[in-house]
JSON list of C-alpha atoms in Angstrom, two decimals:
[
{"chain": "A", "resi": 253, "resn": "MET", "atom": "CA", "xyz": [94.20, 97.98, 91.67]},
{"chain": "A", "resi": 254, "resn": "THR", "atom": "CA", "xyz": [93.99, 98.66, 95.39]},
{"chain": "A", "resi": 255, "resn": "ARG", "atom": "CA", "xyz": [94.05, 96.75, 98.67]},
{"chain": "A", "resi": 256, "resn": "SER", "atom": "CA", "xyz": [90.29, 96.94, 99.17]},
{"chain": "A", "resi": 257, "resn": "GLY", "atom": "CA", "xyz": [89.15, 96.23, 102.68]},
{"chain": "A", "resi": 258, "resn": "ILE", "atom": "CA", "xyz": [92.66, 95.93, 104.06]},
{"chain": "A", "resi": 259, "resn": "LEU", "atom": "CA", "xyz": [93.18, 98.79, 106.43]},
{"chain": "A", "resi": 260, "resn": "GLY", "atom": "CA", "xyz": [89.59, 99.58, 107.36]},
{"chain": "A", "resi": 261, "resn": "SER", "atom": "CA", "xyz": [87.38, 102.55, 106.71]},
{"chain": "A", "resi": 262, "resn": "SER", "atom": "CA", "xyz": [89.27, 104.89, 109.02]},
{"chain": "A", "resi": 263, "resn": "LEU", "atom": "CA", "xyz": [92.49, 104.50, 107.08]},
{"chain": "A", "resi": 264, "resn": "ILE", "atom": "CA", "xyz": [90.66, 104.79, 103.79]},
{"chain": "A", "resi": 265, "resn": "ALA", "atom": "CA", "xyz": [89.31, 108.10, 105.03]},
{"chain": "A", "resi": 266, "resn": "MET", "atom": "CA", "xyz": [92.90, 109.12, 105.74]},
{"chain": "A", "resi": 267, "resn": "GLY", "atom": "CA", "xyz": [93.76, 108.37, 102.11]},
{"chain": "A", "resi": 268, "resn": "ALA", "atom": "CA", "xyz": [96.26, 105.76, 103.22]},
{"chain": "A", "resi": 269, "resn": "LEU", "atom": "CA", "xyz": [95.63, 103.23, 100.51]},
{"chain": "A", "resi": 270, "resn": "GLY", "atom": "CA", "xyz": [96.75, 104.86, 97.25]},
{"chain": "A", "resi": 271, "resn": "THR", "atom": "CA", "xyz": [98.23, 102.39, 94.82]},
{"chain": "A", "resi": 272, "resn": "ALA", "atom": "CA", "xyz": [98.79, 99.35, 96.93]},
{"chain": "A", "resi": 273, "resn": "CYS", "atom": "CA", "xyz": [100.62, 96.08, 97.27]},
{"chain": "A", "resi": 274, "resn": "HIS", "atom": "CA", "xyz": [98.79, 93.57, 95.14]},
{"chain": "A", "resi": 275, "resn": "ALA", "atom": "CA", "xyz": [99.84, 90.34, 93.56]},
{"chain": "A", "resi": 276, "resn": "ALA", "atom": "CA", "xyz": [98.66, 87.94, 90.89]},
{"chain": "A", "resi": 277, "resn": "ASP", "atom": "CA", "xyz": [100.60, 84.88, 91.97]},
{"chain": "A", "resi": 278, "resn": "ALA", "atom": "CA", "xyz": [101.86, 83.69, 95.31]},
{"chain": "A", "resi": 279, "resn": "PRO", "atom": "CA", "xyz": [105.66, 83.52, 95.45]},
{"chain": "A", "resi": 280, "resn": "LEU", "atom": "CA", "xyz": [107.38, 80.22, 94.99]},
{"chain": "A", "resi": 281, "resn": "ALA", "atom": "CA", "xyz": [110.27, 79.11, 97.15]},
{"chain": "A", "resi": 282, "resn": "THR", "atom": "CA", "xyz": [113.30, 76.93, 96.67]},
{"chain": "A", "resi": 283, "resn": "ARG", "atom": "CA", "xyz": [116.32, 76.26, 98.85]},
{"chain": "A", "resi": 284, "resn": "LEU", "atom": "CA", "xyz": [119.31, 78.06, 97.41]},
{"chain": "A", "resi": 285, "resn": "PRO", "atom": "CA", "xyz": [122.95, 77.22, 98.09]},
{"chain": "A", "resi": 286, "resn": "PRO", "atom": "CA", "xyz": [124.45, 79.23, 100.94]},
{"chain": "A", "resi": 287, "resn": "PRO", "atom": "CA", "xyz": [127.08, 81.86, 100.17]},
{"chain": "A", "resi": 288, "resn": "ALA", "atom": "CA", "xyz": [130.38, 80.23, 99.31]},
{"chain": "A", "resi": 289, "resn": "ALA", "atom": "CA", "xyz": [132.42, 83.13, 100.65]},
{"chain": "A", "resi": 290, "resn": "ALA", "atom": "CA", "xyz": [133.15, 82.77, 104.35]},
{"chain": "A", "resi": 291, "resn": "GLU", "atom": "CA", "xyz": [132.19, 85.58, 106.68]},
{"chain": "A", "resi": 292, "resn": "ALA", "atom": "CA", "xyz": [134.46, 86.83, 109.42]},
{"chain": "A", "resi": 293, "resn": "PRO", "atom": "CA", "xyz": [133.60, 85.53, 112.89]},
{"chain": "A", "resi": 294, "resn": "ALA", "atom": "CA", "xyz": [131.01, 87.67, 114.64]},
{"chain": "A", "resi": 295, "resn": "THR", "atom": "CA", "xyz": [132.40, 90.11, 117.19]},
{"chain": "A", "resi": 296, "resn": "THR", "atom": "CA", "xyz": [129.09, 91.72, 118.14]},
{"chain": "A", "resi": 297, "resn": "HIS", "atom": "CA", "xyz": [125.58, 90.66, 119.03]},
{"chain": "A", "resi": 298, "resn": "ARG", "atom": "CA", "xyz": [123.94, 93.43, 117.04]},
{"chain": "A", "resi": 299, "resn": "ALA", "atom": "CA", "xyz": [124.00, 94.26, 113.35]},
{"chain": "A", "resi": 300, "resn": "THR", "atom": "CA", "xyz": [121.49, 95.69, 110.89]},
{"chain": "A", "resi": 301, "resn": "ALA", "atom": "CA", "xyz": [120.73, 95.17, 107.22]},
{"chain": "A", "resi": 302, "resn": "VAL", "atom": "CA", "xyz": [118.11, 96.62, 104.88]},
{"chain": "A", "resi": 303, "resn": "PHE", "atom": "CA", "xyz": [116.23, 94.51, 102.32]},
{"chain": "A", "resi": 304, "resn": "ALA", "atom": "CA", "xyz": [113.77, 95.64, 99.63]},
{"chain": "A", "resi": 305, "resn": "GLY", "atom": "CA", "xyz": [111.68, 93.20, 97.64]},
{"chain": "A", "resi": 306, "resn": "GLY", "atom": "CA", "xyz": [108.19, 94.33, 96.77]},
{"chain": "A", "resi": 307, "resn": "CYS", "atom": "CA", "xyz": [105.48, 95.03, 99.33]},
{"chain": "A", "resi": 308, "resn": "PHE", "atom": "CA", "xyz": [107.14, 95.48, 102.71]},
{"chain": "A", "resi": 309, "resn": "TRP", "atom": "CA", "xyz": [104.37, 93.62, 104.58]},
{"chain": "A", "resi": 310, "resn": "GLY", "atom": "CA", "xyz": [105.49, 90.22, 103.31]},
{"chain": "A", "resi": 311, "resn": "VAL", "atom": "CA", "xyz": [109.21, 90.94, 103.48]},
{"chain": "A", "resi": 312, "resn": "GLN", "atom": "CA", "xyz": [108.89, 92.04, 107.10]},
{"chain": "A", "resi": 313, "resn": "SER", "atom": "CA", "xyz": [106.88, 88.94, 107.92]},
{"chain": "A", "resi": 314, "resn": "VAL", "atom": "CA", "xyz": [109.55, 86.62, 106.53]},
{"chain": "A", "resi": 315, "resn": "PHE", "atom": "CA", "xyz": [112.31, 88.17, 108.61]},
{"chain": "A", "resi": 316, "resn": "GLN", "atom": "CA", "xyz": [110.16, 88.18, 111.74]},
{"chain": "A", "resi": 317, "resn": "HIS", "atom": "CA", "xyz": [110.10, 84.38, 111.59]},
{"chain": "A", "resi": 318, "resn": "ILE", "atom": "CA", "xyz": [113.89, 83.90, 111.35]},
{"chain": "A", "resi": 319, "resn": "ARG", "atom": "CA", "xyz": [115.85, 82.82, 114.41]},
{"chain": "A", "resi": 320, "resn": "GLY", "atom": "CA", "xyz": [118.47, 85.39, 115.36]},
{"chain": "A", "resi": 321, "resn": "VAL", "atom": "CA", "xyz": [116.45, 88.37, 114.11]},
{"chain": "A", "resi": 322, "resn": "THR", "atom": "CA", "xyz": [115.77, 90.67, 117.06]},
{"chain": "A", "resi": 323, "resn": "ALA", "atom": "CA", "xyz": [113.78, 93.55, 115.51]},
{"chain": "A", "resi": 324, "resn": "THR", "atom": "CA", "xyz": [112.36, 94.69, 112.19]},
{"chain": "A", "resi": 325, "resn": "ARG", "atom": "CA", "xyz": [110.76, 97.81, 110.83]},
{"chain": "A", "resi": 326, "resn": "ALA", "atom": "CA", "xyz": [109.04, 98.44, 107.51]},
{"chain": "A", "resi": 327, "resn": "GLY", "atom": "CA", "xyz": [110.03, 101.66, 105.81]},
{"chain": "A", "resi": 328, "resn": "TYR", "atom": "CA", "xyz": [111.47, 103.46, 102.84]},
{"chain": "A", "resi": 329, "resn": "ASP", "atom": "CA", "xyz": [115.02, 103.59, 101.53]},
{"chain": "A", "resi": 330, "resn": "GLY", "atom": "CA", "xyz": [116.75, 105.06, 98.49]},
{"chain": "A", "resi": 331, "resn": "GLY", "atom": "CA", "xyz": [115.21, 108.53, 98.53]},
{"chain": "A", "resi": 332, "resn": "THR", "atom": "CA", "xyz": [115.15, 111.56, 100.78]},
{"chain": "A", "resi": 333, "resn": "LYS", "atom": "CA", "xyz": [113.51, 112.14, 104.14]},
{"chain": "A", "resi": 334, "resn": "ASP", "atom": "CA", "xyz": [110.98, 114.66, 102.83]},
{"chain": "A", "resi": 335, "resn": "THR", "atom": "CA", "xyz": [109.45, 112.11, 100.42]},
{"chain": "A", "resi": 336, "resn": "ALA", "atom": "CA", "xyz": [109.42, 109.14, 102.84]},
{"chain": "A", "resi": 337, "resn": "GLU", "atom": "CA", "xyz": [105.63, 108.98, 103.09]},
{"chain": "A", "resi": 338, "resn": "TYR", "atom": "CA", "xyz": [103.41, 106.20, 101.80]},
{"chain": "A", "resi": 339, "resn": "GLU", "atom": "CA", "xyz": [101.24, 108.05, 99.31]},
{"chain": "A", "resi": 340, "resn": "THR", "atom": "CA", "xyz": [104.24, 109.96, 97.96]},
{"chain": "A", "resi": 341, "resn": "VAL", "atom": "CA", "xyz": [106.38, 106.83, 97.62]},
{"chain": "A", "resi": 342, "resn": "SER", "atom": "CA", "xyz": [103.48, 105.05, 95.90]},
{"chain": "A", "resi": 343, "resn": "GLY", "atom": "CA", "xyz": [103.83, 107.53, 93.04]},
{"chain": "A", "resi": 344, "resn": "GLY", "atom": "CA", "xyz": [106.98, 105.67, 92.02]},
{"chain": "A", "resi": 345, "resn": "ASP", "atom": "CA", "xyz": [109.24, 108.66, 91.39]},
{"chain": "A", "resi": 346, "resn": "THR", "atom": "CA", "xyz": [110.80, 109.35, 94.80]},
{"chain": "A", "resi": 347, "resn": "GLY", "atom": "CA", "xyz": [113.75, 106.97, 94.50]},
{"chain": "A", "resi": 348, "resn": "HIS", "atom": "CA", "xyz": [112.48, 105.09, 97.54]},
{"chain": "A", "resi": 349, "resn": "ALA", "atom": "CA", "xyz": [111.83, 101.37, 97.64]},
{"chain": "A", "resi": 350, "resn": "GLU", "atom": "CA", "xyz": [109.52, 99.77, 100.18]},
{"chain": "A", "resi": 351, "resn": "SER", "atom": "CA", "xyz": [112.11, 98.23, 102.49]},
{"chain": "A", "resi": 352, "resn": "VAL", "atom": "CA", "xyz": [112.60, 96.43, 105.78]},
{"chain": "A", "resi": 353, "resn": "ALA", "atom": "CA", "xyz": [115.36, 97.22, 108.23]},
{"chain": "A", "resi": 354, "resn": "VAL", "atom": "CA", "xyz": [116.40, 94.04, 110.03]},
{"chain": "A", "resi": 355, "resn": "GLU", "atom": "CA", "xyz": [118.30, 93.98, 113.31]},
{"chain": "A", "resi": 356, "resn": "TYR", "atom": "CA", "xyz": [119.92, 90.63, 114.04]},
{"chain": "A", "resi": 357, "resn": "ASP", "atom": "CA", "xyz": [122.44, 88.85, 116.23]},
{"chain": "A", "resi": 358, "resn": "PRO", "atom": "CA", "xyz": [125.36, 87.78, 114.00]},
{"chain": "A", "resi": 359, "resn": "THR", "atom": "CA", "xyz": [126.31, 85.09, 116.51]},
{"chain": "A", "resi": 360, "resn": "GLN", "atom": "CA", "xyz": [122.98, 83.40, 115.77]},
{"chain": "A", "resi": 361, "resn": "VAL", "atom": "CA", "xyz": [122.35, 84.18, 112.10]},
{"chain": "A", "resi": 362, "resn": "SER", "atom": "CA", "xyz": [124.73, 85.56, 109.51]},
{"chain": "A", "resi": 363, "resn": "TYR", "atom": "CA", "xyz": [124.15, 88.17, 106.87]},
{"chain": "A", "resi": 364, "resn": "GLY", "atom": "CA", "xyz": [124.79, 85.43, 104.33]},
{"chain": "A", "resi": 365, "resn": "THR", "atom": "CA", "xyz": [121.98, 83.30, 105.73]},
{"chain": "A", "resi": 366, "resn": "LEU", "atom": "CA", "xyz": [119.63, 86.30, 105.71]},
{"chain": "A", "resi": 367, "resn": "MET", "atom": "CA", "xyz": [120.44, 86.86, 102.03]},
{"chain": "A", "resi": 368, "resn": "GLN", "atom": "CA", "xyz": [119.98, 83.16, 101.28]},
{"chain": "A", "resi": 369, "resn": "ILE", "atom": "CA", "xyz": [116.50, 83.15, 102.80]},
{"chain": "A", "resi": 370, "resn": "PHE", "atom": "CA", "xyz": [115.62, 86.51, 101.23]},
{"chain": "A", "resi": 371, "resn": "PHE", "atom": "CA", "xyz": [116.41, 85.30, 97.72]},
{"chain": "A", "resi": 372, "resn": "SER", "atom": "CA", "xyz": [114.77, 81.92, 98.34]},
{"chain": "A", "resi": 373, "resn": "VAL", "atom": "CA", "xyz": [111.51, 82.92, 100.01]},
{"chain": "A", "resi": 374, "resn": "ALA", "atom": "CA", "xyz": [110.82, 86.65, 100.12]},
{"chain": "A", "resi": 375, "resn": "LEU", "atom": "CA", "xyz": [110.76, 87.56, 96.42]},
{"chain": "A", "resi": 376, "resn": "ASP", "atom": "CA", "xyz": [111.59, 86.72, 92.83]},
{"chain": "A", "resi": 377, "resn": "PRO", "atom": "CA", "xyz": [114.95, 88.53, 92.52]},
{"chain": "A", "resi": 378, "resn": "THR", "atom": "CA", "xyz": [114.90, 88.39, 88.71]},
{"chain": "A", "resi": 379, "resn": "GLN", "atom": "CA", "xyz": [111.97, 90.79, 88.38]},
{"chain": "A", "resi": 380, "resn": "VAL", "atom": "CA", "xyz": [112.71, 94.44, 87.59]},
{"chain": "A", "resi": 381, "resn": "ASN", "atom": "CA", "xyz": [110.67, 97.14, 89.33]},
{"chain": "A", "resi": 382, "resn": "ARG", "atom": "CA", "xyz": [107.89, 94.74, 90.18]},
{"chain": "A", "resi": 383, "resn": "GLN", "atom": "CA", "xyz": [106.88, 91.84, 92.38]},
{"chain": "A", "resi": 384, "resn": "PHE", "atom": "CA", "xyz": [103.89, 89.59, 91.70]},
{"chain": "A", "resi": 385, "resn": "PRO", "atom": "CA", "xyz": [103.14, 92.04, 89.96]},
{"chain": "A", "resi": 386, "resn": "ASP", "atom": "CA", "xyz": [103.29, 95.21, 92.04]},
{"chain": "A", "resi": 387, "resn": "VAL", "atom": "CA", "xyz": [104.66, 97.56, 89.42]},
{"chain": "A", "resi": 388, "resn": "GLY", "atom": "CA", "xyz": [106.92, 100.55, 89.99]},
{"chain": "A", "resi": 389, "resn": "SER", "atom": "CA", "xyz": [110.41, 101.38, 91.17]},
{"chain": "A", "resi": 390, "resn": "GLN", "atom": "CA", "xyz": [109.12, 101.44, 94.75]},
{"chain": "A", "resi": 391, "resn": "TYR", "atom": "CA", "xyz": [108.75, 97.65, 94.45]},
{"chain": "A", "resi": 392, "resn": "ARG", "atom": "CA", "xyz": [112.24, 96.96, 93.12]},
{"chain": "A", "resi": 393, "resn": "SER", "atom": "CA", "xyz": [114.52, 94.50, 94.87]},
{"chain": "A", "resi": 394, "resn": "ALA", "atom": "CA", "xyz": [117.60, 95.93, 96.53]},
{"chain": "A", "resi": 395, "resn": "LEU", "atom": "CA", "xyz": [120.15, 95.26, 99.22]},
{"chain": "A", "resi": 396, "resn": "PHE", "atom": "CA", "xyz": [120.86, 98.58, 100.94]},
{"chain": "A", "resi": 397, "resn": "THR", "atom": "CA", "xyz": [124.23, 97.77, 102.48]},
{"chain": "A", "resi": 398, "resn": "ARG", "atom": "CA", "xyz": [125.41, 99.40, 105.69]},
{"chain": "A", "resi": 399, "resn": "THR", "atom": "CA", "xyz": [129.02, 98.24, 105.73]},
{"chain": "A", "resi": 400, "resn": "PRO", "atom": "CA", "xyz": [131.68, 97.49, 103.12]},
{"chain": "A", "resi": 401, "resn": "GLU", "atom": "CA", "xyz": [131.57, 93.87, 104.32]},
{"chain": "A", "resi": 402, "resn": "GLN", "atom": "CA", "xyz": [127.87, 93.61, 103.51]},
{"chain": "A", "resi": 403, "resn": "ALA", "atom": "CA", "xyz": [128.44, 95.08, 100.06]},
{"chain": "A", "resi": 404, "resn": "THR", "atom": "CA", "xyz": [131.27, 92.64, 99.33]},
{"chain": "A", "resi": 405, "resn": "ALA", "atom": "CA", "xyz": [129.22, 89.68, 100.56]},
{"chain": "A", "resi": 406, "resn": "ALA", "atom": "CA", "xyz": [126.19, 90.74, 98.53]},
{"chain": "A", "resi": 407, "resn": "ARG", "atom": "CA", "xyz": [128.15, 91.14, 95.29]},
{"chain": "A", "resi": 408, "resn": "ALA", "atom": "CA", "xyz": [129.87, 87.79, 95.79]},
{"chain": "A", "resi": 409, "resn": "TYR", "atom": "CA", "xyz": [126.62, 85.96, 96.51]},
{"chain": "A", "resi": 410, "resn": "ILE", "atom": "CA", "xyz": [124.78, 87.36, 93.51]},
{"chain": "A", "resi": 411, "resn": "ARG", "atom": "CA", "xyz": [127.74, 86.43, 91.29]},
{"chain": "A", "resi": 412, "resn": "GLN", "atom": "CA", "xyz": [127.64, 82.94, 92.76]},
{"chain": "A", "resi": 413, "resn": "LEU", "atom": "CA", "xyz": [123.91, 82.47, 92.16]},
{"chain": "A", "resi": 414, "resn": "ASN", "atom": "CA", "xyz": [124.10, 83.85, 88.64]},
{"chain": "A", "resi": 415, "resn": "ALA", "atom": "CA", "xyz": [127.05, 81.62, 87.78]},
{"chain": "A", "resi": 416, "resn": "ALA", "atom": "CA", "xyz": [125.13, 78.58, 89.05]},
{"chain": "A", "resi": 417, "resn": "HIS", "atom": "CA", "xyz": [122.06, 79.58, 87.00]},
{"chain": "A", "resi": 418, "resn": "VAL", "atom": "CA", "xyz": [119.76, 78.88, 89.93]},
{"chain": "A", "resi": 419, "resn": "PHE", "atom": "CA", "xyz": [117.19, 81.22, 88.36]},
{"chain": "A", "resi": 420, "resn": "ALA", "atom": "CA", "xyz": [115.99, 81.22, 84.77]},
{"chain": "A", "resi": 421, "resn": "ARG", "atom": "CA", "xyz": [117.01, 84.88, 84.42]},
{"chain": "A", "resi": 422, "resn": "PRO", "atom": "CA", "xyz": [119.84, 86.94, 85.95]},
{"chain": "A", "resi": 423, "resn": "ILE", "atom": "CA", "xyz": [119.26, 88.43, 89.38]},
{"chain": "A", "resi": 424, "resn": "ALA", "atom": "CA", "xyz": [118.09, 92.05, 89.11]},
{"chain": "A", "resi": 425, "resn": "THR", "atom": "CA", "xyz": [118.58, 92.95, 92.77]},
{"chain": "A", "resi": 426, "resn": "GLN", "atom": "CA", "xyz": [120.48, 96.19, 93.22]},
{"chain": "A", "resi": 427, "resn": "ILE", "atom": "CA", "xyz": [123.34, 96.57, 95.68]},
{"chain": "A", "resi": 428, "resn": "VAL", "atom": "CA", "xyz": [123.55, 100.15, 96.89]},
{"chain": "A", "resi": 429, "resn": "PRO", "atom": "CA", "xyz": [124.88, 101.89, 100.01]},
{"chain": "A", "resi": 430, "resn": "ASP", "atom": "CA", "xyz": [122.26, 102.73, 102.59]},
{"chain": "A", "resi": 431, "resn": "HIS", "atom": "CA", "xyz": [122.22, 106.51, 102.94]},
{"chain": "A", "resi": 432, "resn": "GLY", "atom": "CA", "xyz": [119.04, 106.68, 104.98]},
{"chain": "A", "resi": 433, "resn": "PHE", "atom": "CA", "xyz": [116.23, 104.38, 106.11]},
{"chain": "A", "resi": 434, "resn": "TYR", "atom": "CA", "xyz": [112.96, 106.04, 107.08]},
{"chain": "A", "resi": 435, "resn": "PRO", "atom": "CA", "xyz": [110.34, 104.07, 109.05]},
{"chain": "A", "resi": 436, "resn": "ALA", "atom": "CA", "xyz": [106.92, 103.71, 107.47]},
{"chain": "A", "resi": 437, "resn": "GLU", "atom": "CA", "xyz": [103.68, 104.72, 109.13]},
{"chain": "A", "resi": 438, "resn": "GLU", "atom": "CA", "xyz": [102.73, 102.66, 112.17]},
{"chain": "A", "resi": 439, "resn": "TYR", "atom": "CA", "xyz": [99.74, 101.03, 110.48]},
{"chain": "A", "resi": 440, "resn": "HIS", "atom": "CA", "xyz": [102.17, 99.26, 108.14]},
{"chain": "A", "resi": 441, "resn": "GLN", "atom": "CA", "xyz": [104.23, 97.75, 110.96]},
{"chain": "A", "resi": 442, "resn": "ASN", "atom": "CA", "xyz": [103.65, 94.04, 111.72]},
{"chain": "A", "resi": 443, "resn": "PHE", "atom": "CA", "xyz": [100.78, 94.15, 109.24]},
{"chain": "A", "resi": 444, "resn": "ALA", "atom": "CA", "xyz": [100.85, 90.47, 108.30]},
{"chain": "A", "resi": 445, "resn": "ALA", "atom": "CA", "xyz": [100.98, 89.37, 111.93]},
{"chain": "A", "resi": 446, "resn": "ARG", "atom": "CA", "xyz": [98.16, 91.72, 112.95]},
{"chain": "A", "resi": 447, "resn": "HIS", "atom": "CA", "xyz": [95.89, 90.90, 110.01]},
{"chain": "A", "resi": 448, "resn": "PRO", "atom": "CA", "xyz": [96.30, 87.21, 109.14]},
{"chain": "A", "resi": 449, "resn": "GLU", "atom": "CA", "xyz": [92.67, 87.08, 108.00]},
{"chain": "A", "resi": 450, "resn": "ASP", "atom": "CA", "xyz": [93.21, 89.73, 105.34]},
{"chain": "A", "resi": 451, "resn": "SER", "atom": "CA", "xyz": [92.74, 88.24, 101.89]},
{"chain": "A", "resi": 452, "resn": "TYR", "atom": "CA", "xyz": [96.01, 89.67, 100.54]},
{"chain": "A", "resi": 453, "resn": "ILE", "atom": "CA", "xyz": [98.00, 88.37, 103.51]},
{"chain": "A", "resi": 454, "resn": "ALA", "atom": "CA", "xyz": [96.32, 84.94, 103.43]},
{"chain": "A", "resi": 455, "resn": "THR", "atom": "CA", "xyz": [96.83, 84.57, 99.69]},
{"chain": "A", "resi": 456, "resn": "TYR", "atom": "CA", "xyz": [100.29, 85.99, 99.10]},
{"chain": "A", "resi": 457, "resn": "ASP", "atom": "CA", "xyz": [102.19, 86.40, 102.36]},
{"chain": "A", "resi": 458, "resn": "ALA", "atom": "CA", "xyz": [101.11, 83.39, 104.42]},
{"chain": "A", "resi": 459, "resn": "PRO", "atom": "CA", "xyz": [102.50, 81.02, 101.74]},
{"chain": "A", "resi": 460, "resn": "ARG", "atom": "CA", "xyz": [105.92, 82.63, 102.17]},
{"chain": "A", "resi": 461, "resn": "ILE", "atom": "CA", "xyz": [105.89, 81.75, 105.86]},
{"chain": "A", "resi": 462, "resn": "GLU", "atom": "CA", "xyz": [104.85, 78.18, 105.11]},
{"chain": "A", "resi": 463, "resn": "ALA", "atom": "CA", "xyz": [107.66, 77.98, 102.56]},
{"chain": "A", "resi": 464, "resn": "LEU", "atom": "CA", "xyz": [110.14, 79.37, 105.08]},
{"chain": "A", "resi": 465, "resn": "LYS", "atom": "CA", "xyz": [109.08, 76.73, 107.61]},
{"chain": "A", "resi": 466, "resn": "MET", "atom": "CA", "xyz": [109.31, 73.93, 105.06]},
{"chain": "A", "resi": 467, "resn": "VAL", "atom": "CA", "xyz": [112.53, 74.94, 103.31]},
{"chain": "A", "resi": 468, "resn": "TYR", "atom": "CA", "xyz": [114.45, 76.49, 106.22]},
{"chain": "A", "resi": 469, "resn": "GLY", "atom": "CA", "xyz": [113.11, 74.66, 109.24]},
{"chain": "A", "resi": 470, "resn": "ALA", "atom": "CA", "xyz": [116.30, 75.08, 111.27]},
{"chain": "A", "resi": 471, "resn": "GLN", "atom": "CA", "xyz": [116.14, 78.85, 110.92]},
{"chain": "A", "resi": 472, "resn": "TYR", "atom": "CA", "xyz": [112.38, 79.13, 111.37]},
{"chain": "A", "resi": 473, "resn": "ARG", "atom": "CA", "xyz": [110.71, 80.41, 114.54]},
{"chain": "A", "resi": 474, "resn": "ASP", "atom": "CA", "xyz": [106.97, 79.95, 114.93]},
{"chain": "A", "resi": 475, "resn": "ASP", "atom": "CA", "xyz": [106.30, 83.10, 116.98]},
{"chain": "A", "resi": 476, "resn": "PRO", "atom": "CA", "xyz": [107.24, 86.20, 114.97]},
{"chain": "A", "resi": 477, "resn": "ILE", "atom": "CA", "xyz": [109.47, 88.85, 116.50]},
{"chain": "A", "resi": 478, "resn": "LEU", "atom": "CA", "xyz": [107.16, 91.85, 116.72]},
{"chain": "A", "resi": 479, "resn": "THR", "atom": "CA", "xyz": [109.46, 94.18, 118.61]},
{"chain": "A", "resi": 480, "resn": "LEU", "atom": "CA", "xyz": [109.74, 97.47, 116.77]},
{"chain": "A", "resi": 481, "resn": "ALA", "atom": "CA", "xyz": [112.96, 99.40, 116.81]},
{"chain": "A", "resi": 482, "resn": "ALA", "atom": "CA", "xyz": [112.85, 103.02, 117.89]},
{"chain": "A", "resi": 483, "resn": "PRO", "atom": "CA", "xyz": [111.85, 105.51, 115.18]},
{"chain": "A", "resi": 484, "resn": "GLY", "atom": "CA", "xyz": [114.77, 106.08, 112.86]},
{"chain": "A", "resi": 485, "resn": "GLY", "atom": "CA", "xyz": [116.11, 102.53, 113.21]},
{"chain": "A", "resi": 486, "resn": "PRO", "atom": "CA", "xyz": [117.18, 99.82, 113.24]}
]
């Protein structure tokens, strides 16, 4: 299965499609309890976190609509720099996951709130190496943590959600240190915002934004943050 008609004939000629993000069912959303563990008061206005949860178009779009997020970039994480290229990653054996690096202001939104929304809206965290049903390790869910505090918060929150049985199955999201995030090709950046008429976006990603607005209205911003971080970041 491929994303037919998504990127246009010029990108098809470039061989950019490969095995693509496709889905059988639109994601469902529910409001999850916030993390019970308190976070230390913010001492900076800039922090970054990396989230992986299936096709990076939709994940990026969700974070672009969250108040306090200042920049995002779709990319690859979990593998090496020399394999951080779309067609190569789509083979499923590079170790990379399609990911989104999120820069945010911790005085406006906490890492815990970002995780809460991520697990509620962006994906089904109980699926293993797939999302709706993009199949392969490149579509696995993961929290690539950049600080020991993020790792501790992530482990505590997943334990909390599993103990509360908020999902029918245990959460499969990995928690691994971020050893390198590599930005994806420019045509992947802001894809949902630039192509709202695309059938994939309209069917599978637009419902996530509607769910975000409905379930997390206080954190929702109508105009997405489209600022791209410099190559190599956030």
